Amino acid sequence: MRHILAVLVENNPGVLTRVAGLFSRRGYNIDSLTVGRTENSRISRMTIVVSGDDQVLEQVTKQLHKLVDVIKINDITSDQYVDRELVLIKVGADPSVRAEIMQIVDIFRARIVDIGRKTLMIECTGDEGKINAVIESLMPFGIKELVRTGKVAMLRGHKFTSINDNREDD
Amino acid sequence: MKLSGAEIIIKSLQEEGVEAIFGYPGGQVLPIYDALYDSSLKHYLVRHEQGAAHAADGYARATGKPGVCLATSGPGATNLVTGIATAYMDSVPLIALTGQVPCDMLGKDSFQEADITGITLPITKHNFLVKDVNDLARTIKEAFHIATTGRPGPVLIDIPKDICVKQTTFKYPDKVNLRGYKPTMKGNKGQISNAVKLIGAAKRPVIYAGGGVVVSNASEELFRLAELTVSPVTTTLMGIGAFPETHPLSVGMLGMHGTKSANYAVSECDLLIAVGARFDDRVTGKLDEFAPNARIIHIDVDPAEIGKNVRVDVPIVGDVRMVLTELNDKLEQQQPTEWQERVARWKEKYPLCYEENGILKPQCIIEEIYKITNGEAIIVTEVGQNQMWAAQYYQYTKPRTFISSGGLGTMGYGLPAAIGAKVGRPDSVVIDIAGDGSIQMNIQEMATAVHYNIPVIVAILNNNYLGMVRQWQEIFYDRRYSYTDITGPDFVKLAEAYGALGMRVTEHKDVGPALKQAIEANRPVIIDFVIEREENVFPMVPPGGAIHKMLGG
């Protein structure tokens, strides 16, 4: 089963290597990993999507906790959460098919962010299913280049993954 | 007043109560060595950086205090690696200080540059590269804190040369604040009650004690637990000394070269109380058949060890000593049953044994060492047959008297570790039980022992084989002794060349007198015991086999 871990880490040099190294040497599979700063500049947040059964997940979490730079880990999979991914797609677009492509872009509420002589660059955000659907739809036109950010995710409602714990904010 | 980074390092080490450092100078640590020159810290110049790491490790295991080693950048640092990995696998508090090229030279493949924080990432509990002299004191404070608390382990601090030269005001912090590092020390009350219930209901309990008992200084609490529950006690290699092997409830070591009584007891028990142990493959053998009928209580300070290899019924995360104290307070005195008698019968029926045939046997040498030292010595070992015989045929009664590379199995560990142990515990007789293969891996440290007159005794069990590998070749590879036939130097002459005392013993009757002479000499000694060449370590569980199915013995 796939799990989404929200991991708060010290924004120290090498922290990504520590986390990535842990996964590779212990043989855990990372589906995706994103990292960026949070509202606190000393803390970065990783969103790690990892596959494995409950026993593997328990070990992943415990081993991550052993890293001194890891402050907090939330497995948000079983909670209500919002997850998003961003994709940039450069698609082959002769003038004859541009209208059709623009229609697809509209349907998915994506955006055209650049136009070349024979290409269009499309930006789309959404959950994994939507991103996959956009890619699928644009496939017939010839995808020249594609880049995805990997997933970021956040709990819905008043639950937090922050160092202030899951206290309600009222 | 402002101090240089190098002076801050020395002052910080003194603040931490460090008395001894094992190290080797070089270009990038020149400022640190310059500061050492007029300090009161005792520095021991080893002959190879690996020796420094093992010596600091042996010092730490013998004293319970963190060991400190120091090496220059590049090759100096990489030479520490095996020693750091050894300490990591056995949870030894070790501080490794390495010099590094100046900050502006980093990442440019500079002379003697190696990314040692990158290299040691998977074999340290944590490591640091200090890039600002203002961070230095705090970093050292944090390093000692991380190395010595929770599950101890090695911490490396990499210090560029310019940081050692730069100056700042020195103030050693009183406390550390690491929000990502808060080891759980106190056991969960609910789980402790669950353990009490399981113990009350158990008919055939066994205590399986590991190195964690030694690390957390919990021998007395373990003793009380054993007496309260009337449980037979088996220890791992790392747990040797945690429980007196002379006690009627002791069944000795378990696992691959464990006693039959220990392995049978674990296989038949209905409750296994694992204390500071990690269910290593050398202990469990085939996992499905390890303690198959038992409920398991697992006490360990490292939550990641719980449930890693076996399913546990009652997990208790916490410091072994604190958890056992609380557990013991809640326990009622149990009464012995038919179970204890059964275990005692196994013990009587299947003692460790070997055949006497007139040729000098390694086992009898270990027994003689036990007799002559009254079991009061610190025994350090190399790795292989020598290590197993040392574990089997000496009866350990106190923690920190058996020092051995268990997890990593590092040949060449013994001599430098013995030097470190002797530095830390100068009043104890320290004997390195060695093989003729292992001893040659760090024999250069004889020069260190002689130079500082550190009177360690090296007892080489010399069979002119890499004995343990040969044993496996004999049993599993049809006696095809591929490259295990090894010749050594004349160890007596070698000892003399180093300025140590050298002796050779070929007969049983000379073992005792030679050992006596070695202890009385009060200087470094090598005794070359020429032993039966193809003696095997028994009993033996074939790798991956169930532990109750043993060969030999």
XYZ file of C-alpha atoms in Angstrom:
723
model
C 0.000 0.000 0.000
C 1.113 3.554 -0.692
C 1.546 5.922 2.198
C 2.032 9.653 2.273
C 4.401 10.863 4.959
C 4.640 14.518 5.893
C 8.078 14.920 7.443
C 9.409 18.034 9.143
C 13.195 18.273 9.097
C 15.842 20.721 10.200
C 16.845 22.847 7.241
C 20.451 21.662 7.509
C 22.795 20.876 4.621
C 22.767 17.189 3.881
C 19.359 16.446 5.345
C 18.024 15.250 2.001
C 21.009 12.930 1.637
C 20.389 11.535 5.105
C 16.762 10.752 4.311
C 17.389 9.455 0.789
C 20.361 7.389 1.988
C 18.261 5.804 4.713
C 15.647 4.709 2.183
C 18.161 3.247 -0.248
C 20.313 1.384 2.276
C 17.368 -0.168 4.068
C 15.707 -1.073 0.783
C 12.529 0.999 1.107
C 10.850 2.152 -2.105
C 10.262 5.859 -2.562
C 7.554 6.642 -5.117
C 8.157 10.349 -4.841
C 9.843 12.820 -2.567
C 9.441 16.563 -2.524
C 11.108 19.021 -0.227
C 10.845 22.724 0.391
C 10.909 25.341 3.092
C 7.997 25.910 5.433
C 6.607 28.968 7.191
C 9.625 28.605 9.491
C 12.884 29.125 7.576
C 14.776 26.726 9.897
C 12.423 23.893 9.000
C 11.857 22.132 5.705
C 9.006 19.841 4.898
C 9.266 16.658 2.916
C 6.353 14.837 1.401
C 7.410 11.262 0.886
C 5.253 8.741 -0.912
C 6.400 5.259 0.012
C 5.079 1.786 -0.796
C 5.059 -1.060 1.669
C 2.980 -3.067 4.102
C 2.303 -1.975 7.676
C 5.469 -3.587 8.991
C 7.640 -1.778 6.427
C 5.904 1.506 7.160
C 6.465 1.063 10.876
C 10.182 0.524 10.248
C 10.389 3.458 7.819
C 8.817 5.755 10.382
C 10.961 4.509 13.253
C 14.178 4.669 11.256
C 13.346 8.179 10.041
C 12.734 9.216 13.637
C 16.245 8.092 14.520
C 17.711 10.760 12.260
C 18.606 13.673 14.491
C 17.530 16.144 11.804
C 14.025 14.693 11.573
C 11.673 16.606 13.850
C 8.279 15.130 13.152
C 6.613 12.542 10.960
C 2.924 12.284 10.116
C 1.518 9.406 8.116
C -1.477 11.260 6.720
C -2.688 8.468 4.452
C -5.670 7.471 6.546
C -6.747 11.045 7.315
C -8.584 13.536 5.137
C -5.999 15.426 3.139
C -5.481 17.508 0.036
C -2.678 16.482 -2.278
C -1.421 18.248 -5.348
C 1.133 17.763 -8.020
C 2.274 20.153 -10.745
C 3.232 19.067 -14.228
C 4.720 20.934 -17.173
C 4.132 19.309 -20.535
C 5.574 20.378 -23.875
C 3.295 18.923 -26.488
C 3.583 18.836 -30.274
C 1.025 21.326 -31.616
C 0.743 22.023 -35.328
C -1.705 24.837 -36.021
C -4.170 22.186 -37.184
C -4.493 20.618 -33.715
C -4.043 23.657 -31.478
C -7.752 24.218 -31.028
C -8.245 20.648 -29.935
C -5.408 20.907 -27.429
C -6.762 24.163 -26.053
C -10.078 22.447 -25.494
C -8.413 19.721 -23.454
C -6.562 22.379 -21.488
C -9.882 24.050 -20.716
C -11.545 20.841 -19.630
C -8.799 20.124 -17.123
C -8.565 23.746 -16.029
C -4.918 23.658 -17.019
C -3.050 26.595 -18.553
C -0.953 27.252 -21.604
C 2.172 28.977 -20.385
C 4.315 29.113 -23.535
C 3.906 28.841 -27.258
C 6.577 27.660 -29.702
C 6.373 27.379 -33.443
C 5.298 23.759 -33.278
C 4.740 23.259 -29.564
C 2.666 24.376 -26.612
C 3.771 24.256 -23.008
C 0.989 23.330 -20.607
C 0.916 23.699 -16.855
C -1.486 21.672 -14.811
C -1.959 21.128 -11.094
C -4.120 18.560 -9.398
C -4.118 15.253 -7.674
C -2.372 12.315 -9.225
C -5.457 11.055 -11.050
C -6.038 14.343 -12.799
C -2.403 14.712 -13.797
C -2.422 11.212 -15.236
C -5.612 11.975 -17.162
C -4.135 15.167 -18.669
C -1.035 13.326 -19.763
C -3.159 10.544 -21.250
C -5.251 13.033 -23.197
C -2.248 14.863 -24.604
C -0.361 11.708 -25.495
C -1.829 11.418 -29.038
C -0.390 14.842 -29.982
C 3.115 13.754 -29.102
C 4.603 14.728 -25.748
C 8.060 16.194 -26.373
C 8.987 16.828 -22.783
C 7.388 16.331 -19.386
C 8.289 17.185 -15.807
C 6.326 16.440 -12.618
C 7.017 17.839 -9.176
C 5.899 14.854 -7.147
C 3.210 15.088 -4.563
C 2.765 17.657 -1.827
C 0.026 17.068 0.704
C -1.644 18.690 3.700
C -4.235 17.554 6.212
C -7.704 19.048 5.900
C -9.438 21.009 8.617
C -7.855 21.923 11.912
C -5.202 19.210 12.062
C -1.618 20.283 11.579
C 1.706 18.783 10.746
C 3.776 21.385 12.491
C 6.017 21.474 15.505
C 3.111 22.876 17.518
C 1.572 19.399 17.383
C -2.010 18.726 16.375
C -3.528 21.235 18.721
C -6.636 23.023 17.621
C -6.184 26.620 16.750
C -9.112 28.595 18.093
C 39.101 36.626 25.658
C 38.970 35.058 22.265
C 40.164 31.520 21.605
C 41.048 29.793 18.391
C 38.888 26.947 17.135
C 41.630 24.485 18.061
C 41.743 25.823 21.623
C 37.957 25.647 21.793
C 38.116 21.975 20.812
C 40.562 21.205 23.626
C 38.592 23.223 26.176
C 35.336 21.615 25.130
C 36.819 18.127 25.448
C 37.982 19.045 28.936
C 34.509 20.353 29.772
C 33.206 16.922 28.774
C 35.618 15.264 31.179
C 37.731 13.660 28.465
C 41.015 12.320 29.819
C 42.438 10.381 26.906
C 42.495 10.862 23.146
C 43.784 8.387 20.612
C 44.993 9.962 17.424
C 47.404 10.556 14.594
C 48.490 13.988 13.367
C 48.501 15.312 9.821
C 48.343 18.511 7.778
C 44.802 19.624 8.465
C 44.896 18.893 12.201
C 48.157 20.754 12.840
C 46.345 23.558 14.705
C 44.587 21.012 16.950
C 47.860 19.233 17.676
C 49.475 22.559 18.424
C 46.774 23.273 20.991
C 47.143 19.741 22.400
C 50.857 20.343 22.940
C 50.372 22.424 26.079
C 47.112 20.934 27.269
C 46.638 18.489 30.115
C 44.786 16.053 27.848
C 46.620 12.778 27.466
C 47.059 11.921 23.808
C 48.132 8.473 22.635
C 49.837 8.367 19.281
C 48.706 5.190 17.545
C 50.415 3.658 14.522
C 47.374 3.586 12.249
C 44.145 5.601 12.528
C 42.081 2.407 12.633
C 43.914 1.665 15.868
C 42.825 5.058 17.221
C 39.160 4.348 16.557
C 39.326 0.859 18.096
C 41.323 2.089 21.087
C 38.754 4.817 21.766
C 36.061 2.159 21.368
C 37.793 -0.236 23.797
C 38.226 2.640 26.254
C 34.512 3.416 26.011
C 33.395 -0.183 26.477
C 35.699 -0.727 29.445
C 34.773 2.488 31.249
C 31.289 3.398 30.043
C 32.608 6.851 29.193
C 32.768 8.128 25.609
C 35.988 7.374 23.728
C 37.619 10.060 21.622
C 39.754 9.629 18.506
C 41.354 12.209 16.276
C 42.618 11.962 12.714
C 43.567 14.213 9.879
C 41.537 14.735 6.706
C 41.374 12.371 3.730
C 43.221 9.107 4.385
C 43.363 9.785 8.114
C 39.613 10.077 8.233
C 38.937 7.126 5.926
C 41.217 4.959 8.047
C 38.831 5.559 10.952
C 35.907 4.177 8.993
C 36.133 0.510 10.044
C 36.495 1.573 13.657
C 33.485 3.863 13.448
C 31.382 1.147 11.810
C 32.464 -1.284 14.542
C 31.326 1.162 17.231
C 28.083 1.842 15.393
C 27.095 -1.819 15.176
C 27.760 -2.352 18.888
C 26.264 0.971 20.106
C 29.499 2.350 21.527
C 29.717 6.045 22.463
C 32.577 7.308 20.310
C 33.550 10.818 19.272
C 35.592 10.948 16.072
C 37.229 14.286 15.351
C 38.591 14.696 11.840
C 40.497 17.506 10.237
C 39.233 18.795 6.925
C 40.599 21.037 4.194
C 39.784 24.734 4.701
C 36.218 25.755 3.864
C 37.151 27.499 0.626
C 38.918 24.355 -0.605
C 35.961 22.046 0.080
C 34.490 20.258 -2.911
C 37.501 20.936 -5.121
C 39.229 17.556 -4.796
C 41.893 19.296 -2.748
C 44.929 17.442 -1.428
C 43.829 14.966 1.260
C 40.204 15.903 0.899
C 37.546 13.242 1.479
C 33.846 13.762 2.092
C 34.006 12.001 5.442
C 30.579 13.137 6.618
C 29.178 11.619 3.425
C 31.226 8.460 3.841
C 30.239 7.947 7.476
C 26.573 8.856 7.062
C 25.328 5.260 7.353
C 27.759 4.273 10.129
C 27.405 7.149 12.559
C 24.540 8.003 14.863
C 25.008 11.536 13.584
C 27.775 13.630 12.087
C 28.666 17.273 11.660
C 30.722 19.429 9.335
C 31.516 22.639 11.193
C 31.653 25.644 8.885
C 31.537 28.445 11.425
C 33.819 28.708 14.437
C 30.897 30.112 16.435
C 29.115 26.750 16.057
C 32.083 24.714 17.277
C 31.473 24.536 21.033
C 27.756 23.899 20.606
C 28.467 21.186 18.038
C 30.861 19.392 20.379
C 28.308 19.603 23.182
C 25.634 18.163 20.910
C 27.971 15.447 19.660
C 28.714 14.201 23.172
C 25.045 14.368 24.068
C 23.990 12.348 21.027
C 26.830 9.831 21.387
C 26.127 9.034 25.034
C 22.340 9.175 25.420
C 19.517 6.941 24.226
C 21.094 4.155 22.233
C 24.725 5.279 22.232
C 26.760 5.407 19.060
C 29.593 7.102 17.237
C 29.366 10.776 16.268
C 31.863 12.325 13.876
C 32.796 16.003 13.807
C 34.602 17.159 10.672
C 36.503 20.410 11.244
C 38.066 22.408 8.395
C 41.507 23.808 9.150
C 40.467 27.458 8.911
C 37.813 26.856 11.583
C 40.582 25.674 13.917
C 42.488 28.896 13.300
C 39.631 31.414 13.467
C 38.937 32.968 16.831
C 35.822 33.604 18.827
C 34.748 33.975 22.443
C 34.387 30.622 24.128
C 31.420 29.670 26.168
C 30.581 26.034 26.613
C 26.800 25.612 26.528
C 25.094 24.140 29.607
C 22.503 22.175 27.731
C 21.546 21.075 24.300
C 18.342 21.727 22.490
C 17.776 19.272 19.692
C 14.100 19.191 18.819
C 14.558 16.122 16.604
C 16.367 14.093 19.255
C 14.486 13.137 22.390
C 15.126 9.511 23.336
C 12.399 7.797 25.329
C 13.868 6.753 28.667
C 10.878 5.826 30.797
C 8.898 2.751 29.858
C 5.187 2.951 29.178
C 3.273 2.093 32.369
C 0.556 0.159 30.556
C 3.081 -1.999 28.743
C 4.972 -2.637 31.967
C 1.714 -3.861 33.554
C 1.160 -6.093 30.536
C 4.650 -7.503 31.055
C 3.849 -8.171 34.722
C 0.740 -10.096 33.651
C 2.634 -12.186 31.090
C 5.357 -12.978 33.596
C 2.767 -14.001 36.186
C 1.118 -16.359 33.705
C 4.321 -17.845 32.286
C 5.272 -21.414 33.076
C 8.565 -21.548 31.203
C 10.192 -18.102 31.173
C 13.635 -17.300 29.769
C 15.535 -14.009 29.908
C 17.515 -13.178 26.775
C 19.897 -10.335 27.682
C 21.929 -8.308 25.207
C 24.489 -5.542 25.120
C 21.856 -3.000 26.120
C 22.027 -4.306 29.689
C 25.750 -3.556 29.799
C 25.340 -0.197 28.069
C 22.692 1.031 30.506
C 24.535 -0.388 33.545
C 21.540 -2.522 34.420
C 23.230 -5.713 35.618
C 21.899 -5.424 39.149
C 18.370 -4.872 37.905
C 18.722 -7.823 35.543
C 19.950 -9.954 38.433
C 16.907 -9.013 40.473
C 14.582 -9.728 37.538
C 16.129 -13.178 37.135
C 15.754 -13.992 40.824
C 12.212 -12.648 41.052
C 11.042 -14.557 38.003
C 13.342 -17.562 38.559
C 14.111 -17.388 34.845
C 17.053 -19.059 33.215
C 19.218 -16.302 31.744
C 20.994 -16.478 28.417
C 23.071 -13.649 27.035
C 24.149 -12.660 23.566
C 27.823 -12.165 22.753
C 27.387 -8.468 23.547
C 25.494 -9.258 26.726
C 28.292 -11.378 28.185
C 29.043 -10.201 31.707
C 25.573 -8.719 32.188
C 24.644 -11.732 34.310
C 27.108 -13.845 36.304
C 27.760 -17.062 34.425
C 28.536 -18.755 37.734
C 24.906 -18.301 38.832
C 22.715 -21.445 38.754
C 20.176 -19.669 36.512
C 22.797 -18.799 33.883
C 22.770 -20.953 30.766
C 25.504 -18.997 28.991
C 25.436 -17.645 25.486
C 22.778 -18.501 22.908
C 22.793 -18.571 19.132
C 25.158 -19.888 16.505
C 27.847 -20.943 18.984
C 25.667 -20.861 22.063
C 25.305 -23.616 24.608
C 22.825 -26.403 24.021
C 21.054 -25.541 27.261
C 20.578 -21.919 26.163
C 19.320 -22.817 22.712
C 17.023 -25.550 24.015
C 15.670 -23.273 26.737
C 14.843 -20.550 24.209
C 13.285 -23.054 21.837
C 11.083 -24.519 24.570
C 10.188 -21.437 26.599
C 6.682 -19.992 26.715
C 7.855 -16.482 27.604
C 10.951 -14.785 26.258
C 11.988 -11.594 28.023
C 14.351 -9.838 25.609
C 16.292 -7.137 27.384
C 18.524 -4.747 25.421
C 18.915 -7.226 22.586
C 18.069 -6.979 18.903
C 17.279 -10.486 17.603
C 20.372 -10.603 15.404
C 20.579 -13.396 12.838
C 23.547 -14.940 14.674
C 21.260 -15.271 17.690
C 17.950 -16.337 16.147
C 19.026 -18.618 13.321
C 15.892 -19.491 11.365
C 13.365 -16.893 12.489
C 10.264 -19.090 12.122
C 11.683 -21.602 14.545
C 13.081 -19.115 17.055
C 11.237 -19.341 20.367
C 8.231 -20.705 18.458
C 6.042 -21.256 21.513
C 6.883 -18.062 23.321
C 5.180 -14.815 23.998
C 7.798 -12.095 23.721
C 8.435 -9.074 25.920
C 10.990 -6.772 24.290
C 12.649 -4.006 26.277
C 14.907 -1.669 24.313
C 15.741 2.014 24.199
C 15.663 2.030 20.398
C 12.058 1.818 19.163
C 13.260 0.785 15.705
C 14.611 -2.480 17.127
C 11.184 -3.499 18.340
C 9.325 -5.473 15.709
C 12.269 -5.267 13.273
C 12.984 -8.987 13.079
C 10.339 -10.696 15.209
C 6.773 -9.980 16.214
C 6.587 -8.822 19.825
C 3.686 -9.213 22.265
C 4.725 -6.557 24.761
C 6.995 -3.799 23.465
C 8.592 -1.548 26.064
C 10.645 1.351 24.740
C 12.922 2.845 27.337
C 16.228 2.754 29.106
C 16.789 -0.837 30.220
C 17.769 0.133 33.740
C 14.800 2.440 34.277
C 12.347 -0.053 32.805
C 13.718 -2.994 34.806
C 13.637 -0.995 38.040
C 9.996 -0.206 37.488
C 9.156 -3.709 36.339
C 10.916 -5.346 39.296
C 8.963 -3.172 41.721
C 5.706 -4.540 40.354
C 6.723 -8.193 40.243
C 5.945 -10.795 42.837
C 8.408 -13.520 43.705
C 7.746 -16.502 41.408
C 8.404 -20.066 42.481
C 10.603 -22.531 40.622
C 8.781 -25.314 38.835
C 9.667 -28.365 36.844
C 10.961 -25.974 34.108
C 13.980 -24.790 36.065
C 14.868 -28.398 36.817
C 14.593 -29.280 33.162
C 16.927 -26.474 32.176
C 19.340 -27.484 34.917
C 19.337 -31.028 33.564
C 20.195 -29.774 30.064
C 22.976 -27.737 31.558
C 24.351 -30.789 33.305
C 23.895 -33.107 30.359
C 25.302 -30.801 27.662
C 28.188 -28.806 29.064
C 30.600 -27.192 26.616
C 33.249 -29.763 25.932
C 36.269 -30.617 23.847
C 38.475 -33.606 23.373
C 41.875 -33.819 25.051
C 44.416 -35.590 22.884
C 47.770 -34.367 24.115
C 47.933 -31.518 21.608
C 47.493 -28.002 23.031
C 43.808 -27.075 22.838
C 42.588 -23.478 22.575
C 39.714 -24.150 24.963
C 42.042 -25.209 27.763
C 44.088 -22.025 27.275
C 40.964 -19.943 27.897
C 40.153 -22.055 30.961
C 43.676 -21.459 32.276
C 43.316 -17.723 31.708
C 40.113 -17.845 33.743
C 41.806 -19.731 36.555
C 44.906 -17.573 36.726
C 43.014 -14.274 36.640
C 40.262 -15.529 39.004
C 37.831 -14.308 36.372
C 38.806 -10.742 37.237
C 40.504 -9.786 33.976
C 39.154 -7.738 31.105
C 39.076 -10.062 28.139
C 39.238 -8.437 24.712
C 39.009 -10.546 21.596
C 39.743 -10.477 17.930
C 37.190 -12.085 15.604
C 36.709 -15.690 14.647
C 37.332 -18.916 16.532
C 39.412 -17.088 19.160
C 36.413 -14.875 19.914
C 33.996 -17.767 20.287
C 36.302 -19.819 22.505
C 36.921 -16.731 24.628
C 33.152 -16.293 24.940
C 32.550 -19.963 25.760
C 35.326 -21.079 28.103
C 35.796 -18.121 30.453
C 33.095 -17.501 33.041
C 32.230 -13.829 33.051
C 30.638 -12.423 36.146
C 30.843 -8.671 35.668
C 29.795 -6.290 32.926
C 32.471 -4.578 30.818
C 34.888 -7.469 31.269
C 34.274 -8.973 27.842
C 35.053 -6.619 24.958
C 34.521 -7.855 21.436
C 33.370 -6.702 18.019
C 30.010 -8.421 17.835
C 27.912 -6.753 15.175
C 30.513 -5.903 12.575
C 32.912 -8.726 13.413
C 36.037 -6.679 12.840
C 39.279 -8.645 12.657
C 42.095 -6.531 14.047
C 39.847 -5.011 16.692
C 41.349 -6.733 19.706
C 44.817 -5.308 20.200
C 43.964 -1.608 19.842
C 40.754 -2.104 21.837
C 42.782 -3.814 24.570
C 45.121 -0.816 24.633
C 42.130 1.499 25.023
C 40.637 -0.701 27.737
C 43.905 -0.754 29.666
C 44.211 3.033 29.427
C 40.701 3.346 30.844
C 41.061 0.631 33.482
C 44.767 0.567 34.346
C 44.230 -1.561 37.452
C 42.747 -4.502 35.575
C 44.665 -7.219 33.815
C 43.767 -6.846 30.135
C 44.197 -9.805 27.832
C 43.586 -9.770 24.089
C 42.634 -13.254 22.982
C 43.721 -13.324 19.374
C 44.013 -15.522 16.350
C 47.120 -15.545 14.220
C 45.090 -14.059 11.362
C 43.354 -11.250 13.244
C 46.395 -10.120 15.177
C 48.245 -9.393 11.956
C 45.604 -6.894 10.932
C 46.601 -4.311 13.538
C 49.837 -5.721 14.925
C 51.467 -2.309 14.457
C 49.745 -1.163 17.658
C 52.292 -3.200 19.617
C 54.520 -0.177 19.071
C 51.901 2.030 20.734
C 51.622 -0.347 23.694
C 55.396 -0.454 24.102
C 55.891 3.279 23.613
C 53.479 4.183 26.423
C 54.191 0.996 28.368
C 50.582 -0.119 28.326
C 50.866 -3.665 29.660
C 48.398 -5.599 27.536
C 48.820 -9.325 27.070
C 48.191 -10.726 23.618
C 47.380 -14.423 23.740
C 47.571 -15.692 20.163
C 45.764 -18.954 19.554
C 47.977 -19.853 16.640
C 46.755 -22.540 14.266
C 48.253 -21.113 11.088
C 44.760 -20.926 9.660
C 42.055 -18.361 9.292
C 40.357 -20.777 11.610
C 36.683 -19.846 11.476
C 36.642 -19.594 7.697
C 38.545 -22.884 7.516
C 35.933 -24.432 9.808
C 33.155 -23.354 7.431
C 35.139 -24.688 4.490
C 35.538 -27.977 6.327
C 31.845 -28.285 7.116
C 30.121 -26.613 4.168
C 32.718 -26.667 1.355
C 34.010 -30.207 1.499
C 37.336 -29.310 3.146
C 38.443 -27.197 0.217
C 40.698 -24.848 2.201
C 40.777 -22.019 -0.282
C 43.299 -19.407 0.918
C 42.756 -19.970 4.616
C 46.166 -21.510 5.214
C 48.048 -18.498 6.541
C 51.601 -18.132 7.693
C 52.637 -15.538 10.183
C 55.903 -14.142 11.414
C 57.766 -15.611 14.366
C 55.595 -13.866 16.947
C 58.196 -14.207 19.689
C 60.829 -12.447 17.629
C 58.225 -9.941 16.503
C 57.342 -9.126 20.111
C 61.002 -8.665 20.879
C 61.479 -6.482 17.810
C 58.727 -4.221 19.124
C 60.369 -4.194 22.549
C 57.695 -6.377 24.114
C 58.087 -9.694 25.875
C 57.580 -12.692 23.609
C 56.868 -16.255 24.677
C 55.912 -19.450 22.911
C 53.860 -22.217 24.473
C 53.276 -25.578 22.869
C 52.211 -27.731 25.792
C 49.330 -27.609 28.209
C 51.563 -27.734 31.304
C 53.318 -24.495 30.282
C 50.147 -22.454 29.748
C 49.633 -21.453 33.383
C 53.235 -20.516 34.158
C 53.502 -18.479 30.953
C 50.349 -16.541 31.790
C 51.610 -15.905 35.310
C 54.886 -14.619 33.974
C 53.061 -12.398 31.481
C 50.906 -10.828 34.182
C 53.861 -10.293 36.491
C 55.981 -8.774 33.711
C 53.725 -5.712 33.785
C 54.658 -4.742 30.254
C 53.302 -5.594 26.801
C 53.515 -9.313 26.124
C 52.766 -11.597 23.220
C 52.282 -15.286 23.979
C 52.249 -17.458 20.907
C 50.155 -20.507 21.783
C 50.700 -23.133 19.127
C 47.416 -25.007 19.088
C 45.739 -27.943 17.402
C 45.415 -26.808 13.800
C 41.965 -28.072 12.904
C 40.107 -27.572 16.155
C 36.502 -26.446 15.631
C 34.114 -24.268 17.583
C 31.171 -26.334 18.751
C 28.239 -26.454 19.193
C 27.368 -24.813 15.915
C 24.083 -23.884 14.311
C 24.464 -23.890 10.524
C 23.612 -20.442 9.127
C 19.879 -20.085 8.584
C 19.143 -23.218 10.608
C 16.966 -23.517 13.687
C 18.968 -22.943 16.854
C 17.917 -26.173 18.539
C 19.514 -28.163 15.707
C 23.200 -27.927 16.530
C 26.256 -29.658 15.166
C 28.855 -31.090 17.514
C 29.391 -30.473 21.197
